[in-house]
């Protein structure tokens, strides 16, 4: 027997593959909601068949969101509106954040029902650092825009997580290797499904592997953070000091170079005095 839900918006995470991952709470919300906003009604209909019920669905996706959103927000005053994506947690590379924003602005309650998320699941499989990570969704498809997007995150000291399709996987791995260096990485696909796999290696190794056999299924890439930079040499320090001394007095030049190269300021000051004519 389903319960009566209070009016408002309910963000419901759904399985990314194995239907057994749908939580009892998520099931209850979907069965009790007055309306369920869905990316693709055909996909969510399969989930309702799994639950042995028919849900009242309304399409809500990138192409119709602006037109549908006001009506959904208005309904939240008296009805329970659930939001789902085709798979995983809504709002993660899926439409939804504007609906949450407008619901809050209208004073409606917003409740999350957490569950599966492909990005987080891939992190647990990859064997790469998880203390800091950055999810960057899908990279642009065109080569120049892709290279620019990769350059923006190259120096970030965090594991990178992104989504990609099978036909574009090898090209994206190659672009990542070129833009980031040949870092360790993992390709996770079909997570929670029968043919789940997580293949690890360097970006160039993985690019070569998938160039010959593009994979099928939903794919998550996990890329290791940049390694520690090698310590600056005496030549590096002298070059930086020589340049800084063209603009600054010795004390300030030493301070600038110490901050830039992570070296001792007092030693650099002594060296700056020796270098300065």
Short mmCIF file of C-alpha atoms in Angstrom, two decimals:
data_model
loop_
_atom_site.label_atom_id
_atom_site.label_comp_id
_atom_site.label_asym_id
_atom_site.label_seq_id
_atom_site.Cartn_x
_atom_site.Cartn_y
_atom_site.Cartn_z
CA UNK A 1 0.00 0.00 0.00
CA UNK A 2 1.41 3.37 -0.99
CA UNK A 3 1.54 6.32 1.37
CA UNK A 4 0.26 9.84 0.79
CA UNK A 5 3.11 12.20 0.01
CA UNK A 6 3.24 15.82 1.06
CA UNK A 7 3.22 18.27 -1.86
CA UNK A 8 6.57 19.33 -3.26
CA UNK A 9 9.42 18.09 -5.42
CA UNK A 10 11.10 14.71 -4.89
CA UNK A 11 14.47 14.04 -6.58
CA UNK A 12 14.65 10.26 -7.06
CA UNK A 13 17.81 8.34 -7.99
CA UNK A 14 17.10 5.26 -10.12
CA UNK A 15 19.26 2.25 -11.09
CA UNK A 16 22.07 2.68 -13.62
CA UNK A 17 21.70 -0.94 -14.69
CA UNK A 18 20.66 -3.50 -12.12
CA UNK A 19 17.04 -2.88 -11.16
CA UNK A 20 17.74 -4.45 -7.78
CA UNK A 21 19.55 -1.23 -6.86
CA UNK A 22 16.27 0.70 -6.64
CA UNK A 23 15.86 1.48 -2.96
CA UNK A 24 12.63 0.70 -1.08
CA UNK A 25 12.24 4.41 -0.36
CA UNK A 26 12.66 5.32 -4.03
CA UNK A 27 10.07 2.70 -4.96
CA UNK A 28 7.61 4.11 -2.45
CA UNK A 29 8.09 7.67 -3.71
CA UNK A 30 7.60 6.68 -7.36
CA UNK A 31 4.46 4.71 -6.56
CA UNK A 32 3.02 7.46 -4.36
CA UNK A 33 3.85 10.55 -6.43
CA UNK A 34 1.01 12.32 -8.20
CA UNK A 35 3.18 12.84 -11.26
CA UNK A 36 6.69 11.76 -12.30
CA UNK A 37 8.76 14.03 -14.53
CA UNK A 38 10.91 11.82 -16.78
CA UNK A 39 13.57 12.17 -19.48
CA UNK A 40 12.15 9.38 -21.61
CA UNK A 41 8.78 7.83 -20.74
CA UNK A 42 9.75 4.59 -22.49
CA UNK A 43 12.72 4.11 -20.16
CA UNK A 44 10.84 4.97 -16.98
CA UNK A 45 7.89 2.82 -18.07
CA UNK A 46 10.24 -0.15 -17.81
CA UNK A 47 11.02 0.82 -14.23
CA UNK A 48 7.32 0.99 -13.41
CA UNK A 49 6.80 -2.44 -14.98
CA UNK A 50 9.48 -3.70 -12.60
CA UNK A 51 7.43 -2.22 -9.75
CA UNK A 52 4.24 -3.81 -11.09
CA UNK A 53 2.46 -0.52 -11.58
CA UNK A 54 1.78 2.27 -14.03
CA UNK A 55 3.08 5.70 -13.20
CA UNK A 56 1.63 9.03 -14.24
CA UNK A 57 4.51 10.44 -16.27
CA UNK A 58 5.21 13.73 -17.99
CA UNK A 59 8.27 14.27 -20.23
CA UNK A 60 10.82 16.74 -18.87
CA UNK A 61 14.07 17.05 -20.81
CA UNK A 62 16.41 19.59 -22.41
CA UNK A 63 14.12 20.17 -25.39
CA UNK A 64 10.89 20.95 -23.52
CA UNK A 65 12.02 21.99 -20.04
CA UNK A 66 11.39 25.72 -20.40
CA UNK A 67 7.82 25.14 -21.47
CA UNK A 68 6.98 22.38 -19.00
CA UNK A 69 8.72 23.73 -15.90
CA UNK A 70 6.20 26.45 -14.89
CA UNK A 71 3.34 23.96 -14.90
CA UNK A 72 5.30 21.45 -12.81
CA UNK A 73 6.22 24.12 -10.27
CA UNK A 74 2.59 25.21 -10.02
CA UNK A 75 1.48 21.62 -9.38
CA UNK A 76 3.93 21.30 -6.49
CA UNK A 77 1.69 23.54 -4.40
CA UNK A 78 -0.86 20.74 -4.06
CA UNK A 79 0.78 17.63 -5.53
CA UNK A 80 3.86 15.46 -5.04
CA UNK A 81 6.04 15.75 -8.15
CA UNK A 82 8.90 13.24 -8.55
CA UNK A 83 11.84 13.86 -10.89
CA UNK A 84 13.88 11.02 -12.40
CA UNK A 85 16.50 10.74 -15.12
CA UNK A 86 16.85 7.78 -17.45
CA UNK A 87 19.40 6.28 -15.05
CA UNK A 88 21.20 7.31 -11.90
CA UNK A 89 20.91 10.52 -9.93
CA UNK A 90 19.00 13.40 -11.56
CA UNK A 91 20.89 16.65 -12.20
CA UNK A 92 24.22 14.81 -12.76
CA UNK A 93 24.72 15.51 -16.50
CA UNK A 94 20.92 15.54 -16.75
CA UNK A 95 18.32 18.33 -16.78
CA UNK A 96 16.87 19.35 -13.45
CA UNK A 97 18.72 22.07 -11.57
CA UNK A 98 16.42 24.82 -12.90
CA UNK A 99 13.41 22.86 -11.68
CA UNK A 100 14.94 22.62 -8.21
CA UNK A 101 15.82 26.32 -8.27
CA UNK A 102 12.32 27.40 -9.31
CA UNK A 103 10.67 25.04 -6.83
CA UNK A 104 12.67 26.58 -4.00
CA UNK A 105 11.95 30.09 -5.23
CA UNK A 106 8.23 29.28 -5.16
CA UNK A 107 8.53 28.09 -1.56
CA UNK A 108 7.93 24.40 -2.25
CA UNK A 109 9.62 21.61 -0.28
CA UNK A 110 12.42 19.79 -2.14
CA UNK A 111 13.40 16.30 -0.97
CA UNK A 112 16.18 14.09 -2.29
CA UNK A 113 16.03 10.30 -2.40
CA UNK A 114 19.69 9.38 -3.01
CA UNK A 115 20.92 6.27 -4.73
CA UNK A 116 22.96 5.10 -7.73
CA UNK A 117 25.31 7.51 -9.52
CA UNK A 118 27.58 6.29 -12.32
CA UNK A 119 30.32 8.83 -11.58
CA UNK A 120 30.61 7.82 -7.92
CA UNK A 121 30.32 4.11 -8.75
CA UNK A 122 33.21 4.41 -11.24
CA UNK A 123 35.36 6.12 -8.62
CA UNK A 124 34.92 3.13 -6.33
CA UNK A 125 36.08 0.77 -9.10
CA UNK A 126 39.03 2.70 -10.51
CA UNK A 127 41.60 2.37 -7.73
CA UNK A 128 42.59 6.03 -8.12
CA UNK A 129 42.64 8.74 -5.41
CA UNK A 130 39.16 9.64 -4.17
CA UNK A 131 39.95 12.27 -1.53
CA UNK A 132 39.48 15.03 -4.13
CA UNK A 133 37.70 14.61 -7.44
CA UNK A 134 36.14 16.81 -10.12
CA UNK A 135 33.21 15.70 -12.23
CA UNK A 136 33.31 17.38 -15.65
CA UNK A 137 30.49 15.59 -17.48
CA UNK A 138 30.89 15.22 -21.24
CA UNK A 139 33.71 16.98 -23.05
CA UNK A 140 32.82 18.97 -26.20
CA UNK A 141 32.77 16.82 -29.34
CA UNK A 142 34.87 19.12 -31.55
CA UNK A 143 38.64 18.76 -31.25
CA UNK A 144 39.53 22.39 -30.55
CA UNK A 145 36.81 22.90 -27.95
CA UNK A 146 37.74 19.59 -26.36
CA UNK A 147 41.42 20.58 -26.11
CA UNK A 148 40.46 23.91 -24.53
CA UNK A 149 38.22 22.20 -21.97
CA UNK A 150 41.01 19.77 -21.05
CA UNK A 151 43.50 22.62 -20.69
CA UNK A 152 41.17 24.29 -18.16
CA UNK A 153 41.42 21.34 -15.78
CA UNK A 154 44.99 20.18 -16.46
CA UNK A 155 46.51 21.78 -13.36
CA UNK A 156 43.73 20.84 -10.94
CA UNK A 157 45.08 18.52 -8.27
CA UNK A 158 42.13 16.16 -8.22
CA UNK A 159 41.00 12.96 -9.89
CA UNK A 160 38.89 13.76 -12.96
CA UNK A 161 35.63 11.97 -13.72
CA UNK A 162 33.84 12.31 -17.05
CA UNK A 163 31.32 10.57 -19.26
CA UNK A 164 31.84 9.50 -22.87
CA UNK A 165 30.24 7.43 -25.61
CA UNK A 166 31.82 4.35 -27.16
CA UNK A 167 32.48 5.77 -30.66
CA UNK A 168 34.23 8.85 -29.23
CA UNK A 169 36.12 7.07 -26.44
CA UNK A 170 39.50 6.50 -28.17
CA UNK A 171 39.68 10.07 -29.50
CA UNK A 172 38.86 11.48 -26.07
CA UNK A 173 41.48 9.29 -24.38
CA UNK A 174 44.04 10.49 -26.92
CA UNK A 175 43.10 14.12 -26.35
CA UNK A 176 43.37 13.64 -22.60
CA UNK A 177 46.83 12.08 -22.97
CA UNK A 178 47.95 15.01 -25.10
CA UNK A 179 46.49 17.65 -22.82
CA UNK A 180 47.21 16.12 -19.40
CA UNK A 181 50.24 13.92 -19.99
CA UNK A 182 50.13 10.13 -19.91
CA UNK A 183 48.38 9.75 -16.57
CA UNK A 184 46.93 6.60 -15.03
CA UNK A 185 43.26 6.19 -15.85
CA UNK A 186 40.33 3.79 -15.81
CA UNK A 187 37.51 3.08 -18.23
CA UNK A 188 34.42 1.79 -16.43
CA UNK A 189 31.46 0.60 -18.48
CA UNK A 190 28.16 -1.19 -18.04
CA UNK A 191 28.37 -0.62 -14.27
CA UNK A 192 26.06 -2.99 -12.30
CA UNK A 193 25.13 -4.84 -15.51
CA UNK A 194 26.04 -8.35 -16.67
CA UNK A 195 29.10 -7.24 -18.67
CA UNK A 196 30.44 -4.70 -16.19
CA UNK A 197 34.15 -4.04 -16.56
CA UNK A 198 36.77 -1.57 -15.39
CA UNK A 199 39.96 -1.46 -17.47
CA UNK A 200 42.97 0.43 -16.12
CA UNK A 201 46.19 1.68 -17.70
CA UNK A 202 47.73 4.90 -18.91
CA UNK A 203 45.71 7.21 -21.12
CA UNK A 204 47.79 6.31 -24.18
CA UNK A 205 47.47 2.58 -23.50
CA UNK A 206 43.71 2.86 -23.16
CA UNK A 207 43.46 5.03 -26.28
CA UNK A 208 45.27 2.35 -28.30
CA UNK A 209 43.12 -0.41 -26.84
CA UNK A 210 39.80 1.22 -27.69
CA UNK A 211 40.89 2.56 -31.08
CA UNK A 212 40.84 -1.03 -32.28
CA UNK A 213 37.59 -2.02 -30.59
CA UNK A 214 35.22 0.80 -29.57
CA UNK A 215 33.13 -0.43 -26.63
CA UNK A 216 29.39 -0.35 -26.21
CA UNK A 217 27.38 0.82 -23.24
CA UNK A 218 27.50 3.66 -20.76
CA UNK A 219 31.11 4.72 -20.11
CA UNK A 220 32.79 6.62 -17.29
CA UNK A 221 36.41 7.76 -17.49
CA UNK A 222 38.42 8.30 -14.32
CA UNK A 223 41.78 10.06 -14.67
CA UNK A 224 44.44 10.34 -11.97
CA UNK A 225 45.49 13.78 -10.68
CA UNK A 226 48.76 15.32 -11.86
CA UNK A 227 51.93 14.03 -10.20
CA UNK A 228 54.10 16.09 -7.95
CA UNK A 229 56.25 18.57 -9.87
CA UNK A 230 60.01 17.89 -9.57
CA UNK A 231 61.85 20.26 -7.23
CA UNK A 232 63.33 23.37 -8.84
CA UNK A 233 67.04 23.19 -9.65
CA UNK A 234 69.64 25.87 -8.93
CA UNK A 235 69.53 26.83 -12.60
CA UNK A 236 65.74 27.21 -12.37
CA UNK A 237 66.09 29.42 -9.32
CA UNK A 238 68.83 31.56 -10.88
CA UNK A 239 66.81 32.03 -14.07
CA UNK A 240 63.70 33.04 -12.10
CA UNK A 241 65.71 35.40 -9.88
CA UNK A 242 67.46 37.01 -12.85
CA UNK A 243 64.11 37.74 -14.47
CA UNK A 244 62.53 38.98 -11.23
CA UNK A 245 65.48 41.30 -10.52
CA UNK A 246 64.75 43.17 -13.73
CA UNK A 247 61.49 44.31 -12.10
CA UNK A 248 61.97 44.10 -8.35
CA UNK A 249 64.53 44.82 -5.62
CA UNK A 250 66.35 41.73 -4.22
CA UNK A 251 64.07 41.20 -1.21
CA UNK A 252 60.86 41.28 -3.24
CA UNK A 253 62.40 39.24 -6.05
CA UNK A 254 63.40 36.54 -3.53
CA UNK A 255 59.89 36.51 -2.08
CA UNK A 256 58.28 36.16 -5.49
CA UNK A 257 60.54 33.30 -6.56
CA UNK A 258 60.21 31.54 -3.19
CA UNK A 259 56.44 31.50 -3.59
CA UNK A 260 56.60 30.42 -7.21
CA UNK A 261 59.13 27.60 -6.82
CA UNK A 262 58.58 26.60 -3.20
CA UNK A 263 62.17 27.40 -2.16
CA UNK A 264 63.67 29.03 0.94
CA UNK A 265 63.27 32.81 0.81
CA UNK A 266 66.40 33.65 2.81
CA UNK A 267 68.63 31.50 0.62
CA UNK A 268 67.10 33.09 -2.46
CA UNK A 269 67.72 36.56 -1.06
CA UNK A 270 71.40 35.76 -0.54
CA UNK A 271 71.57 34.43 -4.08
CA UNK A 272 69.76 37.49 -5.42
CA UNK A 273 72.35 39.78 -3.84
CA UNK A 274 75.10 37.79 -5.55
CA UNK A 275 73.38 37.88 -8.91
CA UNK A 276 72.35 41.54 -8.93
CA UNK A 277 74.98 43.69 -10.64
#
